[in-house]
Coordinates of N, CA and C in Angstrom, one line a residue:
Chain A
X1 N 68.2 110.5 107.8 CA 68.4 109.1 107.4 C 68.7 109.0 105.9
X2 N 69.7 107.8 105.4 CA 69.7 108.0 104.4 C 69.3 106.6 103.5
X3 N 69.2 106.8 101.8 CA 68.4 105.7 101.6 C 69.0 105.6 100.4
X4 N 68.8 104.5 99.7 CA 69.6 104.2 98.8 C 68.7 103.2 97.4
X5 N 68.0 103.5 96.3 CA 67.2 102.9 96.1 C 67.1 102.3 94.3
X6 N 67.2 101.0 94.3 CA 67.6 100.4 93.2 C 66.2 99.8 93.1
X7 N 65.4 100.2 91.6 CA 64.5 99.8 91.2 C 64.4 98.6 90.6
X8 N 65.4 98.2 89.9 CA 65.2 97.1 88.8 C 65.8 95.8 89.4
X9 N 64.3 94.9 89.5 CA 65.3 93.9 90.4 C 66.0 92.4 89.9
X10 N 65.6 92.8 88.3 CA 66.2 91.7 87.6 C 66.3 92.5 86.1
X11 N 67.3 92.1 85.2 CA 67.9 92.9 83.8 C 68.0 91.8 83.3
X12 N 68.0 91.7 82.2 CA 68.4 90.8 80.8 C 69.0 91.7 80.0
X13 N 69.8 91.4 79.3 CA 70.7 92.1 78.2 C 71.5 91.1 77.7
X14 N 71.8 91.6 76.4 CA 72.4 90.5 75.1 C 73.6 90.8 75.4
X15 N 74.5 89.5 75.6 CA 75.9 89.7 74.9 C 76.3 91.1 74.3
X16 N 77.2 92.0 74.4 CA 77.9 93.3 73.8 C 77.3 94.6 73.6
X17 N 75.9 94.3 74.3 CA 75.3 95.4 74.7 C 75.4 96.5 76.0
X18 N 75.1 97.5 75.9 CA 75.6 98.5 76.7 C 73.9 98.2 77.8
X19 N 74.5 98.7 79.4 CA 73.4 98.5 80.5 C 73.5 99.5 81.3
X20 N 72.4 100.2 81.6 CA 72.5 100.8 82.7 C 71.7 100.1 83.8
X21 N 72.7 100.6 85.0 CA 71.6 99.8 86.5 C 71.3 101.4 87.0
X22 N 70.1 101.6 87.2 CA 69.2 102.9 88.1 C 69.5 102.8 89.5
X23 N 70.1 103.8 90.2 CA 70.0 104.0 91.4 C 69.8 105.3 91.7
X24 N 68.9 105.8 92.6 CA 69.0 106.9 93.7 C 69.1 106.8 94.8
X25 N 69.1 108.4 95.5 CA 69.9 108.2 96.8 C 69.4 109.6 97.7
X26 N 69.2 109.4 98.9 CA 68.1 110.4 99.5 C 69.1 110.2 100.8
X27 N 69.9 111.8 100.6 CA 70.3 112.1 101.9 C 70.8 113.7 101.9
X28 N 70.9 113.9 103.5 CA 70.5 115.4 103.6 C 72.2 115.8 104.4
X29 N 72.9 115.1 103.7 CA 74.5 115.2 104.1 C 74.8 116.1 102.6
X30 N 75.8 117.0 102.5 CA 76.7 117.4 101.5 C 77.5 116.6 101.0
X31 N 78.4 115.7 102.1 CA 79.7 115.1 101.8 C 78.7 113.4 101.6
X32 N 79.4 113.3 100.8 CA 78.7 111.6 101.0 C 79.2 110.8 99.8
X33 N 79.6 109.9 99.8 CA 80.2 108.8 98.2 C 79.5 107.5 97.7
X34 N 79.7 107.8 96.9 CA 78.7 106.1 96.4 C 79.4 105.2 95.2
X35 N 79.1 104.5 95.8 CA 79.7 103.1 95.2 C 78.8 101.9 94.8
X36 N 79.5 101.4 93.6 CA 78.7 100.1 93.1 C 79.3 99.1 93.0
X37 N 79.0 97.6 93.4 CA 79.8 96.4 94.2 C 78.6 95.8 93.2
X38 N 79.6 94.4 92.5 CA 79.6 93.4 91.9 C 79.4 92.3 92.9
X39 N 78.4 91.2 92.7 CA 78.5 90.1 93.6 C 78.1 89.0 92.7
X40 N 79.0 88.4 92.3 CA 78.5 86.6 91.7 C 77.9 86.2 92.4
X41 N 77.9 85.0 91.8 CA 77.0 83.8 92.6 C 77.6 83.0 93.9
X42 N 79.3 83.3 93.6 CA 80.5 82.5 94.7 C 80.4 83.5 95.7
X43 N 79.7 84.9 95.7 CA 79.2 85.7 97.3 C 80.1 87.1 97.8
X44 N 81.7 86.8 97.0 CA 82.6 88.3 96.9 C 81.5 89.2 96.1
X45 N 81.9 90.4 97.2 CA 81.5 91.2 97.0 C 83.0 92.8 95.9
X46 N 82.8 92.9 95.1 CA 83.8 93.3 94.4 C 83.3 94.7 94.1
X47 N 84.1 95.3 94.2 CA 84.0 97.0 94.3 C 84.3 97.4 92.7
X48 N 83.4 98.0 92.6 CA 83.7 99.0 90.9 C 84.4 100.1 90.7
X49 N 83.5 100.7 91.1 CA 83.5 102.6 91.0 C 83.1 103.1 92.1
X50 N 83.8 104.5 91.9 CA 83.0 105.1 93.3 C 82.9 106.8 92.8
X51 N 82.0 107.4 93.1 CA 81.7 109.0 92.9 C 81.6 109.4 94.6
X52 N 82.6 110.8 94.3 CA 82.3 111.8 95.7 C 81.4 112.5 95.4
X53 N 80.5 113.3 96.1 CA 79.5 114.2 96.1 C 79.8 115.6 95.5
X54 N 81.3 115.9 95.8 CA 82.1 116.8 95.1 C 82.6 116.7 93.6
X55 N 83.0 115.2 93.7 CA 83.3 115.0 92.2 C 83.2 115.8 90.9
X56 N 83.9 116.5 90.2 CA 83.4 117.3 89.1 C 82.9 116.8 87.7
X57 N 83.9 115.4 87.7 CA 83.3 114.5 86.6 C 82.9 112.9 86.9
X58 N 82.1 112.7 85.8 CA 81.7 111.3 86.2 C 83.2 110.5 86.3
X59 N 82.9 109.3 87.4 CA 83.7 108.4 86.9 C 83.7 107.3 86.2
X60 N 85.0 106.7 85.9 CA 85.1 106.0 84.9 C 86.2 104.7 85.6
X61 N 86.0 103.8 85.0 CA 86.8 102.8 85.4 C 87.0 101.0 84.1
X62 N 87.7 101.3 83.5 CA 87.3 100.5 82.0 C 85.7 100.7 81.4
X63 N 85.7 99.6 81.3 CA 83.8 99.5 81.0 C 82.7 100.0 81.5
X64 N 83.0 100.4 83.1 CA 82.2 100.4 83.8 C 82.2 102.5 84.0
X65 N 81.0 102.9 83.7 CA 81.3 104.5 84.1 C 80.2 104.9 85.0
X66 N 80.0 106.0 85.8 CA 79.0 106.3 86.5 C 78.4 107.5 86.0
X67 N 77.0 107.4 85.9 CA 76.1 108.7 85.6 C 76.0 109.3 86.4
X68 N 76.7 110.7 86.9 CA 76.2 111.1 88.5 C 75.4 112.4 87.9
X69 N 73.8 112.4 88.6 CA 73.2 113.3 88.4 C 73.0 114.0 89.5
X70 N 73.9 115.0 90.1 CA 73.3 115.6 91.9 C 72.1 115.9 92.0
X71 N 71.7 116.6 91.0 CA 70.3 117.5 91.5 C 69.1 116.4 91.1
X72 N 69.4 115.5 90.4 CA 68.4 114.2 90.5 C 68.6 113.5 91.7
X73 N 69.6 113.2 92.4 CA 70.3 112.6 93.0 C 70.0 110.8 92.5
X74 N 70.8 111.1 91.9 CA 70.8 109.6 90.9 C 72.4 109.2 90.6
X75 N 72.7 108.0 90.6 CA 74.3 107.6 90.3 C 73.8 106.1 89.6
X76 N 73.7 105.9 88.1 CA 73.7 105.0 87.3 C 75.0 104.6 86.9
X77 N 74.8 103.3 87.0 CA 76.2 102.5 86.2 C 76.2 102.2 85.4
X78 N 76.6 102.6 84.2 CA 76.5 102.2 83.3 C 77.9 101.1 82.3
X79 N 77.6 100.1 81.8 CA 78.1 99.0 81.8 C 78.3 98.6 80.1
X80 N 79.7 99.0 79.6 CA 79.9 99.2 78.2 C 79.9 97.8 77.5
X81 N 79.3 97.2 76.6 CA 80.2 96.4 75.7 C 80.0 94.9 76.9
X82 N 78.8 94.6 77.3 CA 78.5 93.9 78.7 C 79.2 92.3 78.0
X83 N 79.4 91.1 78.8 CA 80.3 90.5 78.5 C 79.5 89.3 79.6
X84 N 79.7 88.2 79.0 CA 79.1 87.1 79.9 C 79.5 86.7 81.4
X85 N 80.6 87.4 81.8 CA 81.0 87.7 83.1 C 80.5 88.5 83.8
X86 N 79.9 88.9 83.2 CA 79.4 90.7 83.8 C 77.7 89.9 84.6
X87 N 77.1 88.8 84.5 CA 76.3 88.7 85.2 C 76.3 88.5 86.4
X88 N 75.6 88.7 87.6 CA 75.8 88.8 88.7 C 74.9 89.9 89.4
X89 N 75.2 90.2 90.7 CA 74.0 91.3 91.2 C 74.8 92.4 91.5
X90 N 74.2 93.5 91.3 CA 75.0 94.3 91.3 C 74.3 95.7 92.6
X91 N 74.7 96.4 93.3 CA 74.6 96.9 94.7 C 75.3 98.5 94.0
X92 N 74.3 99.2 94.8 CA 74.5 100.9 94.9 C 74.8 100.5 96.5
X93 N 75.5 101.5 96.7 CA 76.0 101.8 98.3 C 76.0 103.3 98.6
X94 N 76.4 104.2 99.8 CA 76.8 105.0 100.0 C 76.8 105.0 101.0
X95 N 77.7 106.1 101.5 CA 78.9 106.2 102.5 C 78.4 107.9 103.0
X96 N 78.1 108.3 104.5 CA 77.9 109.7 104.4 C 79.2 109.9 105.3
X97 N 79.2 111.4 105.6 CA 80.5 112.2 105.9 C 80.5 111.9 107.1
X98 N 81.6 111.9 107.6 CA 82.1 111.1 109.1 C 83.1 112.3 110.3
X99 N 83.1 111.6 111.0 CA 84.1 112.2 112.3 C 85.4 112.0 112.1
X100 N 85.9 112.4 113.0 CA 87.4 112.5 112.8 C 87.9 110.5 113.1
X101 N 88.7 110.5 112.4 CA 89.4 109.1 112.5 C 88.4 108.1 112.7
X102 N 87.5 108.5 112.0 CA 86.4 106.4 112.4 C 86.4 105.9 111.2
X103 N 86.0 104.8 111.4 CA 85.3 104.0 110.2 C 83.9 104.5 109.5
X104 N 84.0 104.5 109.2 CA 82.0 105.3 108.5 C 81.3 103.7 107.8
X105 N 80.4 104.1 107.7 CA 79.1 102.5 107.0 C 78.6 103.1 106.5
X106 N 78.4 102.4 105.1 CA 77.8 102.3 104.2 C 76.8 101.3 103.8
X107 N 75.7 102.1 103.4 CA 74.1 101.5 103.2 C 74.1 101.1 101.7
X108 N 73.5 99.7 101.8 CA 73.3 99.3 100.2 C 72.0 99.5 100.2
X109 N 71.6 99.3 98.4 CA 70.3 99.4 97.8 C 70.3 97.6 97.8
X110 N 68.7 97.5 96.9 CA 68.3 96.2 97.1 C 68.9 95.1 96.6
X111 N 69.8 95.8 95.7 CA 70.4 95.1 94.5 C 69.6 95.0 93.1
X112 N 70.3 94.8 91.8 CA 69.7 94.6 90.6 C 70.3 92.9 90.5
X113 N 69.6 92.0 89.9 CA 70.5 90.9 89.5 C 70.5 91.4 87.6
X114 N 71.5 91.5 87.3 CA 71.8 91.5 86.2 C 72.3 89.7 85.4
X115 N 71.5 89.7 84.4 CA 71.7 88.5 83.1 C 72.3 88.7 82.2
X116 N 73.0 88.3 81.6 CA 73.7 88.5 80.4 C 73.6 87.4 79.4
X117 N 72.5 87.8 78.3 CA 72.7 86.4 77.3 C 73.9 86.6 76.3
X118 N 73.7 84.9 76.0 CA 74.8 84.8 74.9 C 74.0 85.4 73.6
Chain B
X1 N 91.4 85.8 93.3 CA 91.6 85.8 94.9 C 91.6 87.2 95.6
X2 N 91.1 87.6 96.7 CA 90.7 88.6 97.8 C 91.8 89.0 98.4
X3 N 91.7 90.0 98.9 CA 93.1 90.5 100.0 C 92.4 90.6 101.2
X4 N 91.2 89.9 101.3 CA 90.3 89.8 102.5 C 90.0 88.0 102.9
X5 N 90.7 87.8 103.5 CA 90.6 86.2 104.0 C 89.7 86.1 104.9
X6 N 88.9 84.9 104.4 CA 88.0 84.5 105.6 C 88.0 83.0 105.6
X7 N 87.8 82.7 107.0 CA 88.0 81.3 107.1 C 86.4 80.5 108.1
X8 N 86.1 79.6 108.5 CA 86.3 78.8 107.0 C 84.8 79.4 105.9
X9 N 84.8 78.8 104.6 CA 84.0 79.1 103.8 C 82.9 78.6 104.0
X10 N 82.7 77.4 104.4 CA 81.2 77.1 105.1 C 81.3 76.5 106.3
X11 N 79.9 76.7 107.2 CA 80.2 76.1 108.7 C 78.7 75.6 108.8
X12 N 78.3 74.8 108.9 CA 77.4 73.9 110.0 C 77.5 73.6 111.5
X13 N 76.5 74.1 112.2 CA 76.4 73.8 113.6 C 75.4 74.0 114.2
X14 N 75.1 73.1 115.2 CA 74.1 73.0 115.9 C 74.2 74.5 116.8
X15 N 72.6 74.3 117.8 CA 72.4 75.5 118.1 C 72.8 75.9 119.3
X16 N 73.7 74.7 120.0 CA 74.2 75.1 121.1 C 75.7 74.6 121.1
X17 N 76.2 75.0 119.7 CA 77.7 75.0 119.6 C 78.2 76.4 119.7
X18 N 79.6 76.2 120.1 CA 80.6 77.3 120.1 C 81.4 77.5 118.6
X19 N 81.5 78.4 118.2 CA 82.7 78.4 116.4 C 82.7 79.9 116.9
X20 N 83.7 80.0 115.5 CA 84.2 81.5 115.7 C 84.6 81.5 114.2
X21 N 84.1 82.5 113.7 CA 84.6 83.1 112.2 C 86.2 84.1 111.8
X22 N 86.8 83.7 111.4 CA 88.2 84.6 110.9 C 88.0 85.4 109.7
X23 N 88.6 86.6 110.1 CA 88.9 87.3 109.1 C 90.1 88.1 109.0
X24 N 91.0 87.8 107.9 CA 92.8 88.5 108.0 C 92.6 89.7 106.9
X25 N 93.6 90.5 107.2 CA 93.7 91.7 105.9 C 95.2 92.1 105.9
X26 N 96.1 91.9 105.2 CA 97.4 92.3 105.0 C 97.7 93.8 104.5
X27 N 96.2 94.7 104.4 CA 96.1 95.9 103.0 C 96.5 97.1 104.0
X28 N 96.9 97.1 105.0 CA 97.3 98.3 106.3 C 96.0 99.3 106.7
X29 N 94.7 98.0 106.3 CA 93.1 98.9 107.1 C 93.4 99.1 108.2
X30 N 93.2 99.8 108.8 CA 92.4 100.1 110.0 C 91.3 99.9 110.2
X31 N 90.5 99.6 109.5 CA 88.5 99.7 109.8 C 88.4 98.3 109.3
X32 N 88.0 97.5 110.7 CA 87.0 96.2 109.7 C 85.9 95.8 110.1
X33 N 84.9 95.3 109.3 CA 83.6 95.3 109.5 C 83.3 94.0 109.2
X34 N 82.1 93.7 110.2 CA 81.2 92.7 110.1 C 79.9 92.6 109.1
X35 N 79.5 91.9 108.1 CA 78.0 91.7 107.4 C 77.6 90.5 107.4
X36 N 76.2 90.7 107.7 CA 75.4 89.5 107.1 C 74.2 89.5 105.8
X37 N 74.4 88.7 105.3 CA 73.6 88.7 104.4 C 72.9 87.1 104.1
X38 N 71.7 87.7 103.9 CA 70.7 86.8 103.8 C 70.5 86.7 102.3
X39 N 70.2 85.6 101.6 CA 69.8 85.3 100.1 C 69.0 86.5 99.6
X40 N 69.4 87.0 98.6 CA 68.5 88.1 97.7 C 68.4 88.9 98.2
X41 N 69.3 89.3 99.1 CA 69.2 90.8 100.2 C 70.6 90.8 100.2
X42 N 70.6 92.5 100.5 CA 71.7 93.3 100.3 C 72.5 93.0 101.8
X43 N 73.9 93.2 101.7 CA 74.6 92.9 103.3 C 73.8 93.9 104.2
X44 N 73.6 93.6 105.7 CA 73.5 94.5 106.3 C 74.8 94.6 107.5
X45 N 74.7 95.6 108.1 CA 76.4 96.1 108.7 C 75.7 95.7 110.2
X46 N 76.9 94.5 110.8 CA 76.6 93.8 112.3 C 77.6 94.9 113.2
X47 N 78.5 94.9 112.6 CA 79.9 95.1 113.7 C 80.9 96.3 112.9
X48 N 81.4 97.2 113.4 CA 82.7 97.9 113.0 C 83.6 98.2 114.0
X49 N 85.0 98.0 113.4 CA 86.2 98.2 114.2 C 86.7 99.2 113.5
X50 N 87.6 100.3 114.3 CA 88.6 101.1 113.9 C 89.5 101.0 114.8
X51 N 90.9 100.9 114.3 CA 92.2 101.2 114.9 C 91.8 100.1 116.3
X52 N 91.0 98.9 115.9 CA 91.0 97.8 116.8 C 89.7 98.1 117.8
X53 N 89.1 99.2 117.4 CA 88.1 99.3 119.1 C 86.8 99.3 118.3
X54 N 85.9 98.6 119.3 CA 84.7 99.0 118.7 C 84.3 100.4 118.3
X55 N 83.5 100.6 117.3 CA 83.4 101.6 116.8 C 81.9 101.7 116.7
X56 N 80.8 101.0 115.8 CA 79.7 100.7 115.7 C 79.0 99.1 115.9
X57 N 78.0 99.1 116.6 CA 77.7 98.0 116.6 C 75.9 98.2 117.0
X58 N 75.5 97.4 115.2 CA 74.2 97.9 114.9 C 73.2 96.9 115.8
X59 N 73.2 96.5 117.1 CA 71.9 96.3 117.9 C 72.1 94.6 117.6
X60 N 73.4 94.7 117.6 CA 73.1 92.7 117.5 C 72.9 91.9 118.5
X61 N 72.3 91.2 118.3 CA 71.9 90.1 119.6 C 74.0 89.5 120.1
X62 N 73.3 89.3 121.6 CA 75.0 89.3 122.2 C 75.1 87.6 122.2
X63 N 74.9 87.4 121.3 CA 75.0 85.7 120.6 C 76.1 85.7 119.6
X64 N 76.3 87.3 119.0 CA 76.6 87.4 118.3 C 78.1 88.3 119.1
X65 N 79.6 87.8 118.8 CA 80.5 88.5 120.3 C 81.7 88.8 119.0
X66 N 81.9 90.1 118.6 CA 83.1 90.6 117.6 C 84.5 90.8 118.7
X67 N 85.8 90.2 118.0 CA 86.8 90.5 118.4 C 87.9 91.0 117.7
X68 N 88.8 91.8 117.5 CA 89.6 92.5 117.4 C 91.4 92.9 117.6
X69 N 92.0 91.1 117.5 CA 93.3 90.9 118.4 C 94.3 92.1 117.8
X70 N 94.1 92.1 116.8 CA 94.8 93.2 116.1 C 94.6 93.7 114.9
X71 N 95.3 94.8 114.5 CA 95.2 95.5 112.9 C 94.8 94.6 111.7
X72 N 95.4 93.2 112.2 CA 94.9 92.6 110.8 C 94.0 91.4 110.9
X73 N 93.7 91.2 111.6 CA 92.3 90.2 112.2 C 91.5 90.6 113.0
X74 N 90.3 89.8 112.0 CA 89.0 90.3 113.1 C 88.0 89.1 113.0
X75 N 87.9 88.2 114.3 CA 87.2 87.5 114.5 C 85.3 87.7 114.9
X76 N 84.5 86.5 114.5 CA 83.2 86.3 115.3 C 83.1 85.5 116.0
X77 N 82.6 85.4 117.2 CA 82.4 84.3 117.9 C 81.0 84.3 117.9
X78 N 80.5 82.9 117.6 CA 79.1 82.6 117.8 C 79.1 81.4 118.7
X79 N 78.1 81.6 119.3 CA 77.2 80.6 120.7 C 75.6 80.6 120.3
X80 N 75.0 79.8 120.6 CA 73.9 79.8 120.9 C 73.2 80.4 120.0
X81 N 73.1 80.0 118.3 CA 72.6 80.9 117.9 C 71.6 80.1 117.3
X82 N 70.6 80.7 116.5 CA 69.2 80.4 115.9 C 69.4 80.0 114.4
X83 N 68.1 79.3 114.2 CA 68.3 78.9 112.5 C 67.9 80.3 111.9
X84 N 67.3 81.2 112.1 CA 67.3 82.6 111.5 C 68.7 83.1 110.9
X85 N 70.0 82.7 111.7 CA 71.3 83.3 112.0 C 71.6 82.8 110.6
X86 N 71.3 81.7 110.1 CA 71.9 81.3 108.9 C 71.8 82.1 107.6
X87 N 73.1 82.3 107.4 CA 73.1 83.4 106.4 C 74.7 83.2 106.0
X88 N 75.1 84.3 104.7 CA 76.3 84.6 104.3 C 76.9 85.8 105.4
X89 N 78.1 85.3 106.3 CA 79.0 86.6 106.7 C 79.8 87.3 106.0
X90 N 80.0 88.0 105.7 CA 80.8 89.0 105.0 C 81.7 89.8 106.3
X91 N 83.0 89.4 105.6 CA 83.8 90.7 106.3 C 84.2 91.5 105.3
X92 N 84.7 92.4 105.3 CA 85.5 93.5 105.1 C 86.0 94.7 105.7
X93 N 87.3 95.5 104.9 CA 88.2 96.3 105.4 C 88.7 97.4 104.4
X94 N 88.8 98.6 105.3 CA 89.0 99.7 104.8 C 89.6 100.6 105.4
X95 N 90.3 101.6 104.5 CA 90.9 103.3 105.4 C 89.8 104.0 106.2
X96 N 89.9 104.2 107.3 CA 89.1 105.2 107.8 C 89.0 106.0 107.3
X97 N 87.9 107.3 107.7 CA 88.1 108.4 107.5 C 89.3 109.6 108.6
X98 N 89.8 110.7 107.9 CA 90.4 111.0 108.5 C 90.2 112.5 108.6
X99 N 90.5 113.2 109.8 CA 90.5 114.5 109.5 C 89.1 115.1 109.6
X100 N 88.1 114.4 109.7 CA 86.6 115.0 109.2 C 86.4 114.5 107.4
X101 N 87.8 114.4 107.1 CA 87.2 114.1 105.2 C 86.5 113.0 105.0
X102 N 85.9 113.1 104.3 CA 84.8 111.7 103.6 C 86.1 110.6 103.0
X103 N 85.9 109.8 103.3 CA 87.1 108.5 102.1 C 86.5 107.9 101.4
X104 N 87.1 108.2 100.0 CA 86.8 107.7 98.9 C 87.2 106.0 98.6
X105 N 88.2 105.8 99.8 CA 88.7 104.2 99.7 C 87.3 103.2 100.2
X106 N 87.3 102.3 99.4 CA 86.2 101.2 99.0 C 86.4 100.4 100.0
X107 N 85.0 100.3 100.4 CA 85.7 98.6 101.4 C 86.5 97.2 100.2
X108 N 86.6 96.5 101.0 CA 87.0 95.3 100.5 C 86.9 94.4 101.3
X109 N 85.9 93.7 100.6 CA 85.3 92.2 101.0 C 85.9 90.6 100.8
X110 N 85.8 90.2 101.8 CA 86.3 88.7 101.5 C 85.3 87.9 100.9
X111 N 85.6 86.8 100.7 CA 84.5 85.9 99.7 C 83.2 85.6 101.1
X112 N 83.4 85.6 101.7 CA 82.6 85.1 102.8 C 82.5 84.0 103.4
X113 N 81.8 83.7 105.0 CA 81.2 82.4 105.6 C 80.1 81.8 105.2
X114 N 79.6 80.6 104.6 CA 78.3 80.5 104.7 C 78.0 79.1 105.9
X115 N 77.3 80.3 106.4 CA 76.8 79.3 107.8 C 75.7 79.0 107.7
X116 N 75.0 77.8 108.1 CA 74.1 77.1 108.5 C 73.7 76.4 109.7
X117 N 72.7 77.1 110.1 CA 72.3 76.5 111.7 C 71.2 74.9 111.6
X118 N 71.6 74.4 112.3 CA 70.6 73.0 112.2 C 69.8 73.3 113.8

């Protein structure tokens, strides 16, 4: 079974400061990806970043980069230069390795609500 | 704006009405999925489609009836449902997996239904 687990269930952080959201992830698959999804308050759920399990380097996507630690099994987002849009909740996911031609499902964590002051 | 349409944005209904939720995708998915989400909680996965056929379907009550007319729509039909039921639906849509490979393509979420049972 696998699990997906976001500690922090509320953040504050100043205007133009740098954030990390903590997640781990406990599964006994090789292949598996994980993803972190943005959700305002209007309910879209908006996709960030995503790391493969294979991955060699972290990803990156403007502001937004991923800490991927395997052997911790940990995938932090970390969130550059944070911006008053940037508040919202923010969701770890992952995706484990699938069969031939299906759709596969992915498990979210609790969520973090992220604040952003001015 | 989304490349995942859902229609309509809020619904109200009693407990022994018939409605039906829409969901369109123009992005050439093959995989679309059903979520619900409840306030302060992460989506959880109702329904998946691939290449139009059921694929997974996580133990939903049969109140709850997914349809699949084609590649780019994927409806809910609801009957008889409970004020529990009330919640945010989430659809979204994605590349399968193929081959056995893991897919790195993200879902994508529409803004969602928010339903309300009286």
């Amino acid at each position: 079974a696998q699990k997906i687990t976001q500690t922090q269930p509320g953040m504050f952080v100043q205007e133009k400061e740098a954030v990390t959201l903590d997640c781990t992830y406990d599964t006994s698959d090789p292949s598996y990806g994980l993803f972190w999804y943005k959700q305002p308050s209007s309910g879209e759920m908006i996709f960030l970043i995503y790391q493969g399990s294979y991955d060699q380097q972290n990803a990156t996507e403007g502001r937004y980069s991923l800490n991927f630690q395997k052997a911790r099994k940990s995938a932090n987002l970390v969130i550059s230069a944070s911006q008053l849009g940037d508040s919202a909740m923010y969701f770890c996911a992952m995706r484990e390795g699938t069969g031939y031609s299906s759709a596969s499902k992915i498990i979210f964590g609790s969520g973090t609500r992220l604040s952003i002051r001015p | 704006d989304t490349e995942v349409t859902q229609t309509p944005k809020h619904l109200v209904m009693g407990m022994t009405n018939k409605k039906s939720l829409k969901c369109e995708q123009h992005m050439g998915h093959r995989a679309m999925y059903w979520y619900k989400q409840k306030a302060k909680k992460p989506p959880e996965l109702m329904f998946v489609y691939s290449y139009e056929k059921l694929s997974i379907n996580e133990s939903v009550p049969s109140r709850f009836s997914p349809e699949c007319p084609n590649s780019s729509l994927l409806n809910l039909h609801l009957h008889a449902l409970q004020p529990e039921d009330s919640a945010l639906y989430l659809c979204a849509s994605s590349h399968p997996s193929f081959g056995g490979q893991l897919s790195n393509q993200p879902q994508h979420f529409g803004d969602g239904t928010r339903l309300s049972i009286l």
